[in-house]
Coordinates of C-alpha atoms in Angstrom, one line a residue:
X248 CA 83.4 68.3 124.8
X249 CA 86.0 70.4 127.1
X250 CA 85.7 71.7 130.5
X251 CA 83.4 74.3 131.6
X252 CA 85.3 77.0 132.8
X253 CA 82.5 79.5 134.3
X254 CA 78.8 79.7 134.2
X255 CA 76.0 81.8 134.8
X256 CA 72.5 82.6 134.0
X257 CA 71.7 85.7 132.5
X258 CA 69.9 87.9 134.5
X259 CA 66.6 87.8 132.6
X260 CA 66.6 83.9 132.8
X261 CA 66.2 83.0 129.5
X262 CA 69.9 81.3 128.6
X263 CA 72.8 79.9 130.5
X264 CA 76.5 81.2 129.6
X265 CA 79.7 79.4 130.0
X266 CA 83.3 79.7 129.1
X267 CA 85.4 76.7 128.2
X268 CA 88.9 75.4 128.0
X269 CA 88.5 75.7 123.9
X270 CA 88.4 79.4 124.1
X271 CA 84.6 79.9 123.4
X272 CA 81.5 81.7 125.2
X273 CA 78.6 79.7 124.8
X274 CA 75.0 80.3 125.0
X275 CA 72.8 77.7 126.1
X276 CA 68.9 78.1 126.0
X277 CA 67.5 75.5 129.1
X278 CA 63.9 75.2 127.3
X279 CA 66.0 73.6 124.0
X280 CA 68.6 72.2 125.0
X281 CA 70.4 74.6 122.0
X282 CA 73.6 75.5 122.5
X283 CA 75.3 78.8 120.0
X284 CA 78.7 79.8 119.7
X285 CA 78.8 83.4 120.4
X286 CA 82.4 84.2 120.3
X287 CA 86.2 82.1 120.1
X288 CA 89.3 83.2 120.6
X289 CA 92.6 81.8 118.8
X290 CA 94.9 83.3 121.2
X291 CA 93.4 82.4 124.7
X292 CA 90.8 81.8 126.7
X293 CA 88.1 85.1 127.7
X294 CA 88.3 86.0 131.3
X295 CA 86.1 88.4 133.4
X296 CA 82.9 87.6 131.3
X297 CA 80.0 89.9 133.2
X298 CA 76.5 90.1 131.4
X299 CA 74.4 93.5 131.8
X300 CA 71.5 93.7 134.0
X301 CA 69.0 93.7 130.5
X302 CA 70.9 90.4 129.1
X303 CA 71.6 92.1 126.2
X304 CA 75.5 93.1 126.3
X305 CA 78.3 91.3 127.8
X306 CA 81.8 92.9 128.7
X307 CA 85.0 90.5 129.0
X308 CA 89.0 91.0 128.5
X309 CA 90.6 89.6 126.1
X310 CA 94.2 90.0 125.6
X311 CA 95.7 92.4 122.5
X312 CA 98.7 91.4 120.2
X313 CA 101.4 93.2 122.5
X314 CA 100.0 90.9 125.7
X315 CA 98.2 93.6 127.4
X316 CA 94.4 93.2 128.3
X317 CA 91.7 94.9 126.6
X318 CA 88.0 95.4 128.4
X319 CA 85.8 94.7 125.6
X320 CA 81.3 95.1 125.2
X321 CA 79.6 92.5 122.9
X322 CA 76.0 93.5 121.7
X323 CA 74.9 89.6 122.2
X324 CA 72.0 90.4 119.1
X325 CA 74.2 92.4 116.6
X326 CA 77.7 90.4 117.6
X327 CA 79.5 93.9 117.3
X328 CA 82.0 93.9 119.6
X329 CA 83.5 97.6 121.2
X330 CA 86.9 98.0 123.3
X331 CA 86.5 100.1 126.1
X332 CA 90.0 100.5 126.6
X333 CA 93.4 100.9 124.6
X334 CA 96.2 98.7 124.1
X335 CA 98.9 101.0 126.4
X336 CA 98.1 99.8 129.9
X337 CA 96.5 95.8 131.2
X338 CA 92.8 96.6 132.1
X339 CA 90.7 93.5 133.6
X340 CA 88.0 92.9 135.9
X341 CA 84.9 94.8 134.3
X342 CA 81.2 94.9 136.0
X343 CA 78.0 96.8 135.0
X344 CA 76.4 98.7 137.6
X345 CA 73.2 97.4 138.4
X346 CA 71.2 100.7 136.8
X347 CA 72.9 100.2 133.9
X348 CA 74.5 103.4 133.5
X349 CA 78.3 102.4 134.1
X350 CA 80.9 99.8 133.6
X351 CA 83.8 100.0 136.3
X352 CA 86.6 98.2 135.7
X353 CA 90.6 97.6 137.0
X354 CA 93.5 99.0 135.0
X355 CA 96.9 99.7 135.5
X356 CA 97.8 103.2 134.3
X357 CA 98.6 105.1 137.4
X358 CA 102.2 106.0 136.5
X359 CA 103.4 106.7 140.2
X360 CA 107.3 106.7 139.7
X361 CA 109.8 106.4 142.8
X362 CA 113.7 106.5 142.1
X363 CA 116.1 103.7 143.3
X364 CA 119.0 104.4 144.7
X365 CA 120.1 100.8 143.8
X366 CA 119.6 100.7 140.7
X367 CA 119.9 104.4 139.9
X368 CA 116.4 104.5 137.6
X369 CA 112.9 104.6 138.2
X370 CA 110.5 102.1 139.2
X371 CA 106.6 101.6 139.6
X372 CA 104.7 100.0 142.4
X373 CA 101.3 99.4 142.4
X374 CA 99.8 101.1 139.2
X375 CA 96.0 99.8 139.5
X376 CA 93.2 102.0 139.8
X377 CA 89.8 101.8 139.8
X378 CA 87.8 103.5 136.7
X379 CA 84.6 104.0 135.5
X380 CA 82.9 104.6 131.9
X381 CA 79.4 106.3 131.4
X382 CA 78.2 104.0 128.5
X383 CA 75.7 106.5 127.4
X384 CA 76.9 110.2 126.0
X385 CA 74.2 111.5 127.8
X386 CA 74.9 110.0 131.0
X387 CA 76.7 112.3 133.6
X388 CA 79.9 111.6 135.7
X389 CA 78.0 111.1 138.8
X390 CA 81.1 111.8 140.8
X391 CA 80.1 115.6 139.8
X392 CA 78.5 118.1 142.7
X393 CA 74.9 118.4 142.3
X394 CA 73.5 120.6 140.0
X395 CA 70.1 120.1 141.1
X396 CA 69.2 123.9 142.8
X397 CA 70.2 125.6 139.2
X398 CA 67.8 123.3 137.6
X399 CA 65.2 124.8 139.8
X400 CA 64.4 121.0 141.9
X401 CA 63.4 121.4 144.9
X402 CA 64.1 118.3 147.5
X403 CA 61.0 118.8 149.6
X404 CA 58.7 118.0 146.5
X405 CA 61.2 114.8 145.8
X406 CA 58.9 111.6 146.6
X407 CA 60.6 109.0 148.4
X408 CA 60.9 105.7 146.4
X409 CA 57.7 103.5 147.2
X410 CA 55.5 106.7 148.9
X411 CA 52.2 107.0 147.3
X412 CA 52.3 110.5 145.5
X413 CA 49.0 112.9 145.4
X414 CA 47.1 110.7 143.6
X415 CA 47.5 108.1 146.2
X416 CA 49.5 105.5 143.4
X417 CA 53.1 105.0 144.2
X418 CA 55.5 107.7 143.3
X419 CA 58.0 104.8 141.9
X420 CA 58.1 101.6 140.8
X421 CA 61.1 99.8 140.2
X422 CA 61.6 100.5 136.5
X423 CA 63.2 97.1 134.1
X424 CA 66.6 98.1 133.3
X425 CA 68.0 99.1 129.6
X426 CA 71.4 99.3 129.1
X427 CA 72.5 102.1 126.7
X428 CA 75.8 102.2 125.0
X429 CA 77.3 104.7 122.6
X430 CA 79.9 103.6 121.6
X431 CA 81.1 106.8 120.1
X432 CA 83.7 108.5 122.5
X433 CA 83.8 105.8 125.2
X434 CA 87.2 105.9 125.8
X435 CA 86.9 109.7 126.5
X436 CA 84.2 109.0 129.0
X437 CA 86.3 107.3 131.3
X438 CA 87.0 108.6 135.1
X439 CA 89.1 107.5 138.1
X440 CA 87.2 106.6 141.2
X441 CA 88.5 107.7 144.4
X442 CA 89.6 104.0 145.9
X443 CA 92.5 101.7 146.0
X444 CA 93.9 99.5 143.4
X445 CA 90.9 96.5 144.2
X446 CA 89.4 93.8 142.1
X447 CA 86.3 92.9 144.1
X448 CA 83.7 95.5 143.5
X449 CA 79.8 96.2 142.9
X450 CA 77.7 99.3 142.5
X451 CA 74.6 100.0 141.9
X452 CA 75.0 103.2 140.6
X453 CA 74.9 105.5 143.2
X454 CA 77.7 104.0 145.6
X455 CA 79.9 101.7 144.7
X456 CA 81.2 98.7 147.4
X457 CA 85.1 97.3 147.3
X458 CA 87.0 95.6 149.4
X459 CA 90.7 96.6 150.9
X460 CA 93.2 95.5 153.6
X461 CA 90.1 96.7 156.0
X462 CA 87.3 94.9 155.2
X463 CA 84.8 96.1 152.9
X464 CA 84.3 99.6 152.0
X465 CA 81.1 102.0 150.3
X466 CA 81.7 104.9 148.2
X467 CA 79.1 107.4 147.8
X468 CA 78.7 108.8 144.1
X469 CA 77.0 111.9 145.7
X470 CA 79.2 113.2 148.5
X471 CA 82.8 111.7 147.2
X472 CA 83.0 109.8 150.7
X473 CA 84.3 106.5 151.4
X474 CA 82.7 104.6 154.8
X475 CA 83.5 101.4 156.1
X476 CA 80.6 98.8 155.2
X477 CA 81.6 96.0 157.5
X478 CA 85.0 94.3 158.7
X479 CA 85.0 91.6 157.0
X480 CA 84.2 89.9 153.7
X481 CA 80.9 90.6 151.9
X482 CA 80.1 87.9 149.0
X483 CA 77.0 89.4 146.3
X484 CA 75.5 88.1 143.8
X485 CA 74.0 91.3 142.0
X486 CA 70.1 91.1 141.9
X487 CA 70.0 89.5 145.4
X488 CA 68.2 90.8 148.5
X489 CA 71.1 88.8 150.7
X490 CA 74.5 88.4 150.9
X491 CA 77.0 86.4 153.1
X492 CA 79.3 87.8 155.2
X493 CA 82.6 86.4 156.4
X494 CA 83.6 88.1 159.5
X495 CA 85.8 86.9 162.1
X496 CA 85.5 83.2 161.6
X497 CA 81.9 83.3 161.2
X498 CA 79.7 83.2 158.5
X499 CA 76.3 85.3 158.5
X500 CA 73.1 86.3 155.6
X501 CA 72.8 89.8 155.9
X502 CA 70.3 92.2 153.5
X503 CA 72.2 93.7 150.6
X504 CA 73.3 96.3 149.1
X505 CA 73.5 98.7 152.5
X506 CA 75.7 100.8 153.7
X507 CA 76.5 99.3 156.7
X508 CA 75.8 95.8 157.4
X509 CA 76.7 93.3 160.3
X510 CA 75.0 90.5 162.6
X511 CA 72.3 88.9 160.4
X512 CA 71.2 85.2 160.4
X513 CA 74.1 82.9 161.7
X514 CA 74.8 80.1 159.3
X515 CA 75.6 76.8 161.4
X516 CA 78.7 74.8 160.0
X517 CA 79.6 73.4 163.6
X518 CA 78.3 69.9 162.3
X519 CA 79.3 70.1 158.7
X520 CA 81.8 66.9 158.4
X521 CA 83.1 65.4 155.0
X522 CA 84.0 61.3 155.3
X523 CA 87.3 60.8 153.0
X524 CA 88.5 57.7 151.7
X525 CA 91.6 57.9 150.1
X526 CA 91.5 54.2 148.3
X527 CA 88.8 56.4 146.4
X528 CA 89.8 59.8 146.4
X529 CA 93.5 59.3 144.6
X530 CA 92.1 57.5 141.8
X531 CA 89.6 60.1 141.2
X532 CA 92.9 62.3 141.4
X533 CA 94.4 60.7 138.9
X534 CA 92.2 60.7 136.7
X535 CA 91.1 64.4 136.9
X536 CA 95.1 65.1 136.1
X537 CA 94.6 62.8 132.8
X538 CA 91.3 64.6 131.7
X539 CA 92.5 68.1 132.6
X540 CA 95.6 67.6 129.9
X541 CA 93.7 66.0 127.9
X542 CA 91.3 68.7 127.8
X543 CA 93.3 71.6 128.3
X544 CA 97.1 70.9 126.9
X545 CA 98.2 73.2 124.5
X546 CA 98.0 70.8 121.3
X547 CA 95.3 68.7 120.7
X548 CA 97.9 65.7 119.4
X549 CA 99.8 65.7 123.2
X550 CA 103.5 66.2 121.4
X551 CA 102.2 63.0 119.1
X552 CA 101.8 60.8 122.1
X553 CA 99.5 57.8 122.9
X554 CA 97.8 59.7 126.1
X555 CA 95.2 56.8 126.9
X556 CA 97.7 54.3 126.8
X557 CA 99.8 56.6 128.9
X558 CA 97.1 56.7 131.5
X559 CA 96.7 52.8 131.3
X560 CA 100.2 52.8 131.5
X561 CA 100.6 54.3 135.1
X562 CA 97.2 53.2 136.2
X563 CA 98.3 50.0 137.4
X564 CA 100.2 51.3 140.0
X565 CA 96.8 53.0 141.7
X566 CA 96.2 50.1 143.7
X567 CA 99.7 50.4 145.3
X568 CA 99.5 54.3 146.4
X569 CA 99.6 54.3 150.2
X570 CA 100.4 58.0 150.9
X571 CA 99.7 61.2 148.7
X572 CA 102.9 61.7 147.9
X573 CA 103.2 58.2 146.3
X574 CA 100.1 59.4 144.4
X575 CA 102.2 62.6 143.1
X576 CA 105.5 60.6 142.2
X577 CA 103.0 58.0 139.6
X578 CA 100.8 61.3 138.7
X579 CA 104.7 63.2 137.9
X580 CA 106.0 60.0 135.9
X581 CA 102.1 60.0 133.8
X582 CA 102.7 64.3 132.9
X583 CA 107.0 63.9 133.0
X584 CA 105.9 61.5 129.6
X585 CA 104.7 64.9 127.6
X586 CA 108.4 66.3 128.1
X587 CA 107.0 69.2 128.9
X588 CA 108.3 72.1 130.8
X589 CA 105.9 74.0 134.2
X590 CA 104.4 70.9 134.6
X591 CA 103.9 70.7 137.9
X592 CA 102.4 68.3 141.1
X593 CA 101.2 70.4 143.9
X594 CA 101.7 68.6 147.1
X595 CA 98.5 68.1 148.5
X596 CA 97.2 67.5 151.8
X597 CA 99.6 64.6 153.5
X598 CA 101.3 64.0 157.0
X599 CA 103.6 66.5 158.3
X600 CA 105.6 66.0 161.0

């Protein structure tokens, strides 16, 4: 009944999520058909929805009463919803690490000030940071040096993942994850990693890959160093073997996670072509315009006006559109009839001298 906004399977493939332009989260199980309601929010839409590696916890923003945004974790059987950050600084962008242990996340509350001589006061530059929570109270910092000597472990009788122990079975198997929050204390469990202020990020608990101005980068937990992954632009869907990498014009399937990656299986686009016709394509413009206010404009009654006659209204000059910007001057008049201000037509793709 609205638009979709984003959608995704949960990990253990049982439902389908998706946000939408009416502010909900919605669960969708593909055997039924049923759909569920899990949350809505008056005030705006949720952004940054992530679901945990067991399906059973979500984590989102959602913006507090003095406009700054919250990190929030949903228990998606008990509906009990947890902020995992305060109200004194914008935080956005939260992921689970694929063990489960961790949710990192982007805020802005490194307080760096420099002085102007201009304007004689202080001012802030870039004041994002990248954190991390332990959503267990158990769980260690695993930025901490190893304590595993005084514990009395020795390395040499550590079994490799997938080597076959004494008995000849395999010393591990990959174990089903369980996420484990305590709510308790989670905003005291929360540390700075040692990157840039970054968005695009994914760990898997014992490093942790972002990108910056360099391409992308790989942080080991263990040692506290930061190596360069690859150059370019590595694009991960958390649970794949693969990933794509954008590098230098080109576009490749490399294995993922790894700590360094680079050539892999070259994906052809040389003979990738799209046919356009425009007598088709700026209709189908027009009407995406009409549906997106409809769906999305602020108040359901469209400032009390008649919006399908509206669109029949400026329809009829469709067939007379010869260039995109004759399409943007009828789409302007159709939008310019909600008097509303921000309203804007983007140019498009048209002729330039």
């Amino acid at each position: 009944d609205t638009y979709i906004r984003d959608i995704q399977w949960a990990p253990d493939s049982k439902h389908i999520y998706f946000t939408d332009r009416k502010n909900r989260f919605v669960e969708v199980d593909p055997a039924t058909g049923a759909k569920k309601v899990i949350m809505q929010n008056a005030d705006g839409e949720f952004s940054d929805v992530e679901i945990s590696p067991d399906s059973e916890w979500i984590t989102y923003t959602r913006m507090a009463a003095n406009e700054f945004d919250i990190v929030y974790l949903r228990n998606l059987e008990t509906g009990v919803e947890y902020p995992v950050t305060d109200r004194w600084y914008n935080s956005d962008s939260p992921v689970f690490s694929a063990d489960g242990k961790y949710l990192i996340f982007s805020s802005d509350r490194d307080l760096n000030p420099i002085y102007s001589r201009i304007e004689w006061n202080y001012a802030y530059g870039d004041m994002s940071g990248v954190y991390m929570t332990m959503l267990a109270k158990d769980t260690p910092s695993p930025m901490l040096p190893s304590d595993s000597e005084s514990a009395g472990v020795d390395k040499k009788d550590e079994k490799p993942e997938g080597r076959p122990g004494p008995d000849g079975k395999p010393a591990d198997k990959k174990k089903e994850v369980t996420v484990k929050v305590d709510p308790d204390g989670i905003l005291d469990r929360v540390i700075k990693l040692p990157v840039g202020g970054t968005r695009m990020y994914f760990s898997d608990g014992k490093k942790l890959w972002f990108r910056d101005s360099k391409g992308t980068q790989v942080l080991d937990f263990e040692t506290g160093k930061t190596d360069l992954c690859t150059d370019g632009m590595v694009m991960y869907r958390p649970g794949d073997k693969k990933a794509i990498l954008s590098s230098k014009g080109k576009w490749t399937v490399v294995g993922f996670p790894a700590p360094k990656v680079g050539g892999g299986d070259l994906v052809d686009v040389d003979n990738m072509y799209a046919t356009v016709d425009y007598s088709k394509e700026w209709p189908q413009v027009f009407d995406e315009v009409w549906r997106a206010f409809r769906d999305g404009y602020y108040l359901e009654n469209m400032h009390g006006r008649d919006w399908k006659a509206i669109k029949d209204k400026y329809a009829v000059f469709l067939p007379y559109v010869k260039t995109r910007l004759d399409l943007n001057y009828v789409i302007g008049g159709m939008i310019a009839e909600l008097a509303s201000g921000h309203a804007y037509v983007s140019p498009g793709d048209y002729p330039k001298p």
